[in-house]
mmCIF file of C-alpha atoms in Angstrom:
data_model
loop_
_atom_site.group_PDB
_atom_site.id
_atom_site.type_symbol
_atom_site.label_atom_id
_atom_site.label_comp_id
_atom_site.label_asym_id
_atom_site.label_seq_id
_atom_site.Cartn_x
_atom_site.Cartn_y
_atom_site.Cartn_z
ATOM 1 C CA MET W 89 -85.333 193.791 71.499
ATOM 2 C CA LEU W 90 -88.325 196.051 70.914
ATOM 3 C CA ARG W 91 -90.023 194.448 73.906
ATOM 4 C CA ILE W 92 -87.074 195.371 76.134
ATOM 5 C CA VAL W 93 -87.135 198.990 74.953
ATOM 6 C CA LEU W 94 -90.886 199.300 75.515
ATOM 7 C CA ARG W 95 -90.594 197.740 78.959
ATOM 8 C CA ARG W 96 -87.914 200.235 79.940
ATOM 9 C CA LEU W 97 -90.001 203.143 78.706
ATOM 10 C CA LEU W 98 -93.090 201.927 80.571
ATOM 11 C CA TRP W 99 -91.074 201.538 83.763
ATOM 12 C CA ALA W 100 -90.086 205.198 83.507
ATOM 13 C CA VAL W 101 -93.592 206.326 84.522
ATOM 14 C CA PRO W 102 -93.814 204.622 87.956
ATOM 15 C CA LEU W 103 -90.129 205.354 88.513
ATOM 16 C CA VAL W 104 -90.628 209.102 88.036
ATOM 17 C CA LEU W 105 -93.700 209.009 90.275
ATOM 18 C CA GLY W 106 -91.885 207.096 93.010
ATOM 19 C CA VAL W 107 -88.783 209.278 92.916
ATOM 20 C CA SER W 108 -90.810 212.488 92.892
ATOM 21 C CA LEU W 109 -92.884 211.368 95.895
ATOM 22 C CA VAL W 110 -89.797 210.410 97.911
ATOM 23 C CA VAL W 111 -88.033 213.667 96.974
ATOM 24 C CA PHE W 112 -91.123 215.693 97.887
ATOM 25 C CA LEU W 113 -91.447 214.031 101.296
ATOM 26 C CA LEU W 114 -87.735 214.469 102.037
ATOM 27 C CA ALA W 115 -87.836 218.109 100.930
ATOM 28 C CA SER W 116 -90.816 218.676 103.218
ATOM 29 C CA LEU W 117 -88.772 217.416 106.168
ATOM 30 C CA VAL W 118 -85.947 219.913 105.575
ATOM 31 C CA PRO W 119 -86.143 222.706 108.191
ATOM 32 C CA GLY W 120 -86.951 226.136 106.831
ATOM 33 C CA ASP W 121 -89.756 228.263 105.470
ATOM 34 C CA PRO W 122 -89.467 229.674 101.934
ATOM 35 C CA ALA W 123 -91.840 232.522 102.795
ATOM 36 C CA ARG W 124 -89.714 233.553 105.773
ATOM 37 C CA THR W 125 -86.546 233.300 103.669
ATOM 38 C CA ILE W 126 -88.015 235.467 100.898
ATOM 39 C CA LEU W 127 -89.330 238.188 103.229
ATOM 40 C CA GLY W 128 -86.419 238.144 105.681
ATOM 41 C CA GLU W 129 -86.255 237.751 109.428
ATOM 42 C CA SER W 130 -87.767 241.192 110.028
ATOM 43 C CA ALA W 131 -91.062 240.280 108.341
ATOM 44 C CA THR W 132 -94.177 240.151 110.491
ATOM 45 C CA PRO W 133 -95.978 236.836 111.074
ATOM 46 C CA ASP W 134 -98.997 238.170 109.162
ATOM 47 C CA ALA W 135 -96.872 238.978 106.125
ATOM 48 C CA VAL W 136 -95.265 235.530 106.221
ATOM 49 C CA ALA W 137 -98.663 233.849 106.543
ATOM 50 C CA ALA W 138 -100.034 235.871 103.625
ATOM 51 C CA LEU W 139 -97.110 234.884 101.386
ATOM 52 C CA ARG W 140 -97.452 231.226 102.386
ATOM 53 C CA THR W 141 -101.088 231.368 101.320
ATOM 54 C CA GLU W 142 -100.159 233.060 98.041
ATOM 55 C CA LEU W 143 -97.552 230.383 97.287
ATOM 56 C CA GLY W 144 -99.857 227.556 98.362
ATOM 57 C CA LEU W 145 -97.512 226.492 101.146
ATOM 58 C CA ASP W 146 -100.301 226.463 103.730
ATOM 59 C CA ARG W 147 -102.020 223.528 102.034
ATOM 60 C CA PRO W 148 -101.493 219.905 103.216
ATOM 61 C CA TRP W 149 -98.456 218.233 101.659
ATOM 62 C CA TYR W 150 -100.517 215.769 99.629
ATOM 63 C CA GLU W 151 -102.505 218.607 98.034
ATOM 64 C CA GLN W 152 -99.269 220.371 97.103
ATOM 65 C CA TYR W 153 -97.850 217.161 95.638
ATOM 66 C CA LEU W 154 -100.992 216.309 93.651
ATOM 67 C CA SER W 155 -101.086 219.867 92.311
ATOM 68 C CA TRP W 156 -97.477 219.556 91.153
ATOM 69 C CA LEU W 157 -98.238 216.116 89.688
ATOM 70 C CA GLY W 158 -101.110 217.581 87.684
ATOM 71 C CA GLY W 159 -98.733 220.125 86.201
ATOM 72 C CA LEU W 160 -96.187 217.397 85.427
ATOM 73 C CA ALA W 161 -98.816 215.534 83.403
ATOM 74 C CA HIS W 162 -98.939 218.595 81.126
ATOM 75 C CA GLY W 163 -95.165 219.058 81.016
ATOM 76 C CA ASP W 164 -95.151 221.803 83.647
ATOM 77 C CA LEU W 165 -92.609 221.345 86.446
ATOM 78 C CA GLY W 166 -93.873 224.366 88.345
ATOM 79 C CA THR W 167 -92.311 227.703 89.203
ATOM 80 C CA SER W 168 -89.428 228.602 91.508
ATOM 81 C CA VAL W 169 -90.810 230.334 94.594
ATOM 82 C CA PHE W 170 -87.689 232.519 94.768
ATOM 83 C CA THR W 171 -87.150 233.666 91.198
ATOM 84 C CA GLY W 172 -90.648 233.226 89.768
ATOM 85 C CA GLU W 173 -89.017 231.548 86.778
ATOM 86 C CA PRO W 174 -90.489 228.343 85.299
ATOM 87 C CA VAL W 175 -88.499 225.370 86.572
ATOM 88 C CA THR W 176 -88.053 223.944 83.067
ATOM 89 C CA THR W 177 -86.520 227.204 81.832
ATOM 90 C CA ALA W 178 -84.276 227.467 84.879
ATOM 91 C CA LEU W 179 -82.953 223.922 84.543
ATOM 92 C CA ASN W 180 -82.499 223.442 80.793
ATOM 93 C CA SER W 181 -79.326 225.541 80.546
ATOM 94 C CA ARG W 182 -77.938 223.867 83.659
ATOM 95 C CA LEU W 183 -78.720 220.426 82.241
ATOM 96 C CA ALA W 184 -76.373 221.173 79.328
ATOM 97 C CA VAL W 185 -73.505 221.922 81.743
ATOM 98 C CA THR W 186 -74.080 218.778 83.796
ATOM 99 C CA LEU W 187 -74.379 216.548 80.730
ATOM 100 C CA ALA W 188 -71.205 218.048 79.235
ATOM 101 C CA LEU W 189 -69.354 217.248 82.462
ATOM 102 C CA VAL W 190 -70.756 213.734 82.833
ATOM 103 C CA LEU W 191 -70.451 212.722 79.169
ATOM 104 C CA THR W 192 -66.856 213.953 78.991
ATOM 105 C CA THR W 193 -66.077 212.060 82.182
ATOM 106 C CA VAL W 194 -67.637 208.834 80.882
ATOM 107 C CA VAL W 195 -65.797 209.034 77.549
ATOM 108 C CA VAL W 196 -62.442 209.611 79.278
ATOM 109 C CA CYS W 197 -63.138 206.871 81.827
ATOM 110 C CA SER W 198 -64.134 204.407 79.110
ATOM 111 C CA VAL W 199 -61.035 204.968 76.989
ATOM 112 C CA VAL W 200 -58.565 204.995 79.887
ATOM 113 C CA GLY W 201 -60.337 202.284 81.892
ATOM 114 C CA VAL W 202 -60.555 199.817 79.012
ATOM 115 C CA ALA W 203 -56.916 200.437 78.039
ATOM 116 C CA VAL W 204 -55.707 199.967 81.623
ATOM 117 C CA GLY W 205 -57.847 196.853 82.072
ATOM 118 C CA VAL W 206 -56.580 195.208 78.884
ATOM 119 C CA VAL W 207 -52.951 195.981 79.761
ATOM 120 C CA GLY W 208 -53.470 194.500 83.216
ATOM 121 C CA ALA W 209 -54.994 191.348 81.758
ATOM 122 C CA LEU W 210 -52.253 190.859 79.143
ATOM 123 C CA ARG W 211 -49.198 191.760 81.210
ATOM 124 C CA GLY W 212 -50.054 190.170 84.565
ATOM 125 C CA GLY W 213 -47.371 190.001 87.246
ATOM 126 C CA ILE W 214 -46.177 193.232 88.842
ATOM 127 C CA THR W 215 -48.036 195.359 86.275
ATOM 128 C CA ALA W 216 -51.362 193.802 87.239
ATOM 129 C CA ARG W 217 -50.648 194.252 90.944
ATOM 130 C CA VAL W 218 -49.731 197.924 90.494
ATOM 131 C CA LEU W 219 -52.911 198.506 88.500
ATOM 132 C CA ASP W 220 -54.924 196.752 91.217
ATOM 133 C CA VAL W 221 -53.500 199.103 93.853
ATOM 134 C CA VAL W 222 -54.185 202.156 91.684
ATOM 135 C CA SER W 223 -57.742 200.952 91.013
ATOM 136 C CA LEU W 224 -58.340 200.375 94.708
ATOM 137 C CA ALA W 225 -57.111 203.895 95.464
ATOM 138 C CA GLY W 226 -59.415 205.319 92.797
ATOM 139 C CA ILE W 227 -62.392 203.532 94.343
ATOM 140 C CA ALA W 228 -61.500 204.538 97.905
ATOM 141 C CA LEU W 229 -60.892 208.265 97.346
ATOM 142 C CA PRO W 230 -64.106 210.346 97.519
ATOM 143 C CA SER W 231 -64.631 212.665 94.558
ATOM 144 C CA PHE W 232 -65.199 215.801 96.648
ATOM 145 C CA TRP W 233 -61.868 215.277 98.468
ATOM 146 C CA VAL W 234 -60.083 214.706 95.165
ATOM 147 C CA ALA W 235 -61.690 217.901 93.834
ATOM 148 C CA LEU W 236 -60.423 219.954 96.776
ATOM 149 C CA VAL W 237 -56.894 218.563 96.386
ATOM 150 C CA LEU W 238 -56.865 219.249 92.643
ATOM 151 C CA VAL W 239 -58.017 222.834 93.165
ATOM 152 C CA SER W 240 -55.346 223.390 95.808
ATOM 153 C CA VAL W 241 -52.503 221.960 93.717
ATOM 154 C CA PHE W 242 -53.282 222.594 90.043
ATOM 155 C CA ALA W 243 -55.397 225.755 90.297
ATOM 156 C CA VAL W 244 -54.160 227.673 93.346
ATOM 157 C CA LYS W 245 -50.462 226.710 93.486
ATOM 158 C CA LEU W 246 -49.521 225.821 89.911
ATOM 159 C CA ARG W 247 -52.225 227.926 88.206
ATOM 160 C CA TRP W 248 -52.492 225.473 85.329
ATOM 161 C CA PHE W 249 -56.288 225.411 85.303
ATOM 162 C CA PRO W 250 -59.071 227.686 86.565
ATOM 163 C CA ALA W 251 -60.206 226.972 90.116
ATOM 164 C CA THR W 252 -63.852 227.763 89.489
ATOM 165 C CA GLY W 253 -66.268 228.699 86.750
ATOM 166 C CA TYR W 254 -67.475 227.309 83.452
ATOM 167 C CA VAL W 255 -66.832 228.522 79.918
ATOM 168 C CA SER W 256 -69.372 227.659 77.231
ATOM 169 C CA PRO W 257 -67.921 225.951 74.120
ATOM 170 C CA ASP W 258 -69.659 228.674 72.085
ATOM 171 C CA GLN W 259 -67.459 231.283 73.776
ATOM 172 C CA SER W 260 -64.151 229.420 73.645
ATOM 173 C CA LEU W 261 -63.525 225.759 72.914
ATOM 174 C CA GLY W 262 -60.147 225.910 74.635
ATOM 175 C CA GLY W 263 -61.615 227.694 77.645
ATOM 176 C CA TRP W 264 -64.404 225.116 77.818
ATOM 177 C CA ALA W 265 -61.932 222.227 77.821
ATOM 178 C CA SER W 266 -59.749 223.957 80.422
ATOM 179 C CA SER W 267 -62.722 224.560 82.734
ATOM 180 C CA LEU W 268 -63.647 220.856 82.599
ATOM 181 C CA VAL W 269 -60.224 219.268 83.162
ATOM 182 C CA LEU W 270 -60.186 219.311 86.972
ATOM 183 C CA PRO W 271 -63.900 218.453 87.403
ATOM 184 C CA VAL W 272 -63.547 215.535 84.971
ATOM 185 C CA VAL W 273 -60.492 214.193 86.795
ATOM 186 C CA SER W 274 -62.332 214.524 90.114
ATOM 187 C CA LEU W 275 -65.280 212.520 88.817
ATOM 188 C CA GLY W 276 -63.233 210.183 86.669
ATOM 189 C CA LEU W 277 -60.858 208.521 89.130
ATOM 190 C CA LEU W 278 -63.573 206.249 90.468
ATOM 191 C CA GLY W 279 -64.946 205.602 86.993
ATOM 192 C CA VAL W 280 -61.554 204.619 85.568
ATOM 193 C CA ALA W 281 -61.001 202.253 88.495
ATOM 194 C CA VAL W 282 -64.395 200.566 88.081
ATOM 195 C CA ILE W 283 -64.138 200.152 84.301
ATOM 196 C CA ALA W 284 -60.491 199.016 84.460
ATOM 197 C CA LYS W 285 -61.287 196.322 87.031
ATOM 198 C CA GLN W 286 -64.327 195.095 85.119
ATOM 199 C CA THR W 287 -62.391 195.070 81.835
ATOM 200 C CA ARG W 288 -59.463 193.190 83.353
ATOM 201 C CA ASP W 289 -61.665 190.542 84.971
ATOM 202 C CA ALA W 290 -63.711 190.023 81.799
ATOM 203 C CA ALA W 291 -60.619 189.979 79.567
ATOM 204 C CA LEU W 292 -58.893 187.415 81.792
ATOM 205 C CA THR W 293 -61.932 185.145 81.551
ATOM 206 C CA VAL W 294 -61.832 185.347 77.752
ATOM 207 C CA LEU W 295 -58.039 184.926 77.564
ATOM 208 C CA GLU W 296 -58.248 181.735 79.611
ATOM 209 C CA SER W 297 -60.863 180.195 77.314
ATOM 210 C CA ASP W 298 -60.116 177.308 74.951
ATOM 211 C CA HIS W 299 -61.237 179.395 71.985
ATOM 212 C CA VAL W 300 -58.457 181.950 72.533
ATOM 213 C CA ALA W 301 -55.902 179.192 73.125
ATOM 214 C CA VAL W 302 -56.744 177.724 69.711
ATOM 215 C CA LEU W 303 -56.439 181.121 68.026
ATOM 216 C CA ARG W 304 -53.040 181.680 69.629
ATOM 217 C CA ALA W 305 -51.891 178.232 68.565
ATOM 218 C CA ASN W 306 -52.865 179.086 64.994
ATOM 219 C CA GLY W 307 -50.581 182.128 65.140
ATOM 220 C CA LEU W 308 -53.158 184.914 65.270
ATOM 221 C CA PRO W 309 -51.361 188.229 66.003
ATOM 222 C CA GLU W 310 -51.879 189.532 69.540
ATOM 223 C CA THR W 311 -53.359 192.832 68.352
ATOM 224 C CA ARG W 312 -56.017 191.122 66.238
ATOM 225 C CA LEU W 313 -56.670 188.675 69.060
ATOM 226 C CA VAL W 314 -57.314 191.456 71.555
ATOM 227 C CA LEU W 315 -59.316 193.765 69.275
ATOM 228 C CA GLY W 316 -61.233 191.118 67.360
ATOM 229 C CA HIS W 317 -61.961 188.530 70.024
ATOM 230 C CA VAL W 318 -61.048 189.485 73.590
ATOM 231 C CA LEU W 319 -62.667 192.930 73.682
ATOM 232 C CA ARG W 320 -65.716 191.789 71.736
ATOM 233 C CA ASN W 321 -66.408 188.848 74.048
ATOM 234 C CA ALA W 322 -65.653 190.891 77.176
ATOM 235 C CA SER W 323 -67.725 193.870 76.072
ATOM 236 C CA ILE W 324 -71.038 193.167 77.839
ATOM 237 C CA PRO W 325 -69.751 193.470 81.440
ATOM 238 C CA VAL W 326 -67.697 196.500 80.354
ATOM 239 C CA VAL W 327 -70.786 198.202 78.902
ATOM 240 C CA SER W 328 -72.591 197.475 82.160
ATOM 241 C CA ALA W 329 -69.737 199.095 84.092
ATOM 242 C CA ILE W 330 -69.866 202.160 81.828
ATOM 243 C CA GLY W 331 -73.578 202.527 82.588
ATOM 244 C CA VAL W 332 -72.883 202.328 86.320
ATOM 245 C CA VAL W 333 -70.121 204.934 85.988
ATOM 246 C CA PHE W 334 -72.472 207.287 84.142
ATOM 247 C CA VAL W 335 -75.092 207.117 86.891
ATOM 248 C CA GLY W 336 -72.454 207.414 89.627
ATOM 249 C CA SER W 337 -70.887 210.434 87.935
ATOM 250 C CA LEU W 338 -74.314 212.056 87.649
ATOM 251 C CA ASP W 339 -74.835 211.666 91.393
ATOM 252 C CA ALA W 340 -71.362 212.970 92.217
ATOM 253 C CA THR W 341 -71.944 216.196 90.281
ATOM 254 C CA VAL W 342 -73.779 217.499 93.361
ATOM 255 C CA PHE W 343 -70.415 217.678 95.164
ATOM 256 C CA VAL W 344 -68.062 218.428 92.279
ATOM 257 C CA GLU W 345 -70.138 221.248 90.786
ATOM 258 C CA ASN W 346 -70.230 222.983 94.162
ATOM 259 C CA VAL W 347 -66.450 222.725 94.585
ATOM 260 C CA PHE W 348 -65.746 224.142 91.113
ATOM 261 C CA VAL W 349 -68.765 226.510 91.108
ATOM 262 C CA LEU W 350 -70.174 225.054 87.892
ATOM 263 C CA PRO W 351 -73.677 226.239 86.916
ATOM 264 C CA GLY W 352 -75.125 222.741 86.581
ATOM 265 C CA LEU W 353 -77.983 220.764 88.080
ATOM 266 C CA GLY W 354 -75.864 219.540 90.986
ATOM 267 C CA SER W 355 -75.031 223.001 92.307
ATOM 268 C CA ARG W 356 -78.611 224.145 91.693
ATOM 269 C CA ALA W 357 -79.916 221.189 93.701
ATOM 270 C CA THR W 358 -77.796 222.268 96.662
ATOM 271 C CA GLN W 359 -79.035 225.857 96.479
ATOM 272 C CA ALA W 360 -82.652 224.737 96.088
ATOM 273 C CA THR W 361 -82.313 222.527 99.167
ATOM 274 C CA VAL W 362 -80.943 225.431 101.209
ATOM 275 C CA ASP W 363 -83.742 227.696 99.942
ATOM 276 C CA HIS W 364 -86.368 224.995 100.432
ATOM 277 C CA ASP W 365 -87.421 225.555 96.812
ATOM 278 C CA VAL W 366 -89.413 222.333 96.453
ATOM 279 C CA SER W 367 -90.459 222.810 92.808
ATOM 280 C CA VAL W 368 -86.836 223.124 91.711
ATOM 281 C CA ILE W 369 -85.797 220.112 93.810
ATOM 282 C CA LEU W 370 -88.577 218.025 92.254
ATOM 283 C CA GLY W 371 -87.658 219.220 88.768
ATOM 284 C CA ILE W 372 -84.034 218.182 89.231
ATOM 285 C CA GLY W 373 -85.212 214.812 90.555
ATOM 286 C CA VAL W 374 -87.296 214.302 87.411
ATOM 287 C CA TYR W 375 -84.388 215.316 85.156
ATOM 288 C CA PHE W 376 -81.979 212.960 86.902
ATOM 289 C CA THR W 377 -84.481 210.095 86.793
ATOM 290 C CA LEU W 378 -85.133 210.527 83.067
ATOM 291 C CA VAL W 379 -81.402 210.612 82.324
ATOM 292 C CA VAL W 380 -80.901 207.382 84.313
ATOM 293 C CA VAL W 381 -83.788 205.725 82.439
ATOM 294 C CA LEU W 382 -82.254 206.790 79.112
ATOM 295 C CA VAL W 383 -78.827 205.459 80.113
ATOM 296 C CA ASN W 384 -80.300 202.105 81.143
ATOM 297 C CA LEU W 385 -82.171 201.976 77.847
ATOM 298 C CA LEU W 386 -78.973 202.637 75.886
ATOM 299 C CA VAL W 387 -77.174 199.926 77.874
ATOM 300 C CA ASP W 388 -79.946 197.453 77.007
ATOM 301 C CA VAL W 389 -79.727 198.411 73.331
ATOM 302 C CA ALA W 390 -75.951 197.925 73.465
ATOM 303 C CA TYR W 391 -76.498 194.475 74.981
ATOM 304 C CA GLY W 392 -78.742 193.616 72.048
ATOM 305 C CA LEU W 393 -76.178 194.789 69.508
ATOM 306 C CA LEU W 394 -73.383 192.842 71.192
ATOM 307 C CA ASP W 395 -75.276 189.649 72.030
ATOM 308 C CA PRO W 396 -77.771 188.135 69.539
ATOM 309 C CA LYS W 397 -79.427 186.179 72.370
ATOM 310 C CA VAL W 398 -80.504 189.429 74.012
ATOM 311 C CA ARG W 399 -81.656 190.861 70.689
ATOM 312 C CA THR W 400 -84.021 187.952 70.054
ATOM 313 C CA ALA W 401 -85.289 187.734 73.652
#
């Protein structure tokens, strides 16, 4: 088990390097000049050239990247060319918003998805078919479209929830929960569908096993059968699905945070791309990569806790 954890942690280094290089090259291809954007269209070419030199934008791309990489080795993600603020400082508060959104989404998806999947596996028949259709719809509907529909119906027309904005739990716990309802639903439809399908398929495999047939023949109550045997034996593929949902929800925050105007990493990534603020884009890429590595590590640890064979590998 320790070997698996160490291997995951070691893989984080080349993964961060690879992601940062790809992000840097893609950001370099985006049209736009930060110096021109900062000074405005009325600025003279000499003024723009002077600012580019001051910001180091006139250097070859590989020199800029290696310079940023040297800072990363010392925990420095650089400075935003627009605000002059250290990237780490600018992103830490936004990371809390994004993680609150994603973690809440994953918890809701896990509870609802597992419950729906188990019901579908136990009931079968028309119930299973209805759940299949609902799951398919959840997978097919894009999160940004769902977000726009939810804002139109539940925020604009019914006024049940705020259309935009984020309330910190320190300010108001009720306001915080209210500001997350629509974003969580937008992100969570796909997650519920994925986890429900994986749970149902895994539970059906366990329910059809000889071991469960013997337990039923011995008169084991259905509740104890499901909680003590079916869910435990079907848990590994479900945990894997939860990990996939976490990563997918993290990616989708780029769209959902912009729709609901949430001050998270996703909305900041969009603004940084428009501004051509490469240091901020790279910083967000590093944050996202580290979160994905941590999630994969937690999934591996969960595998080890659930399956002794993995723990002793």
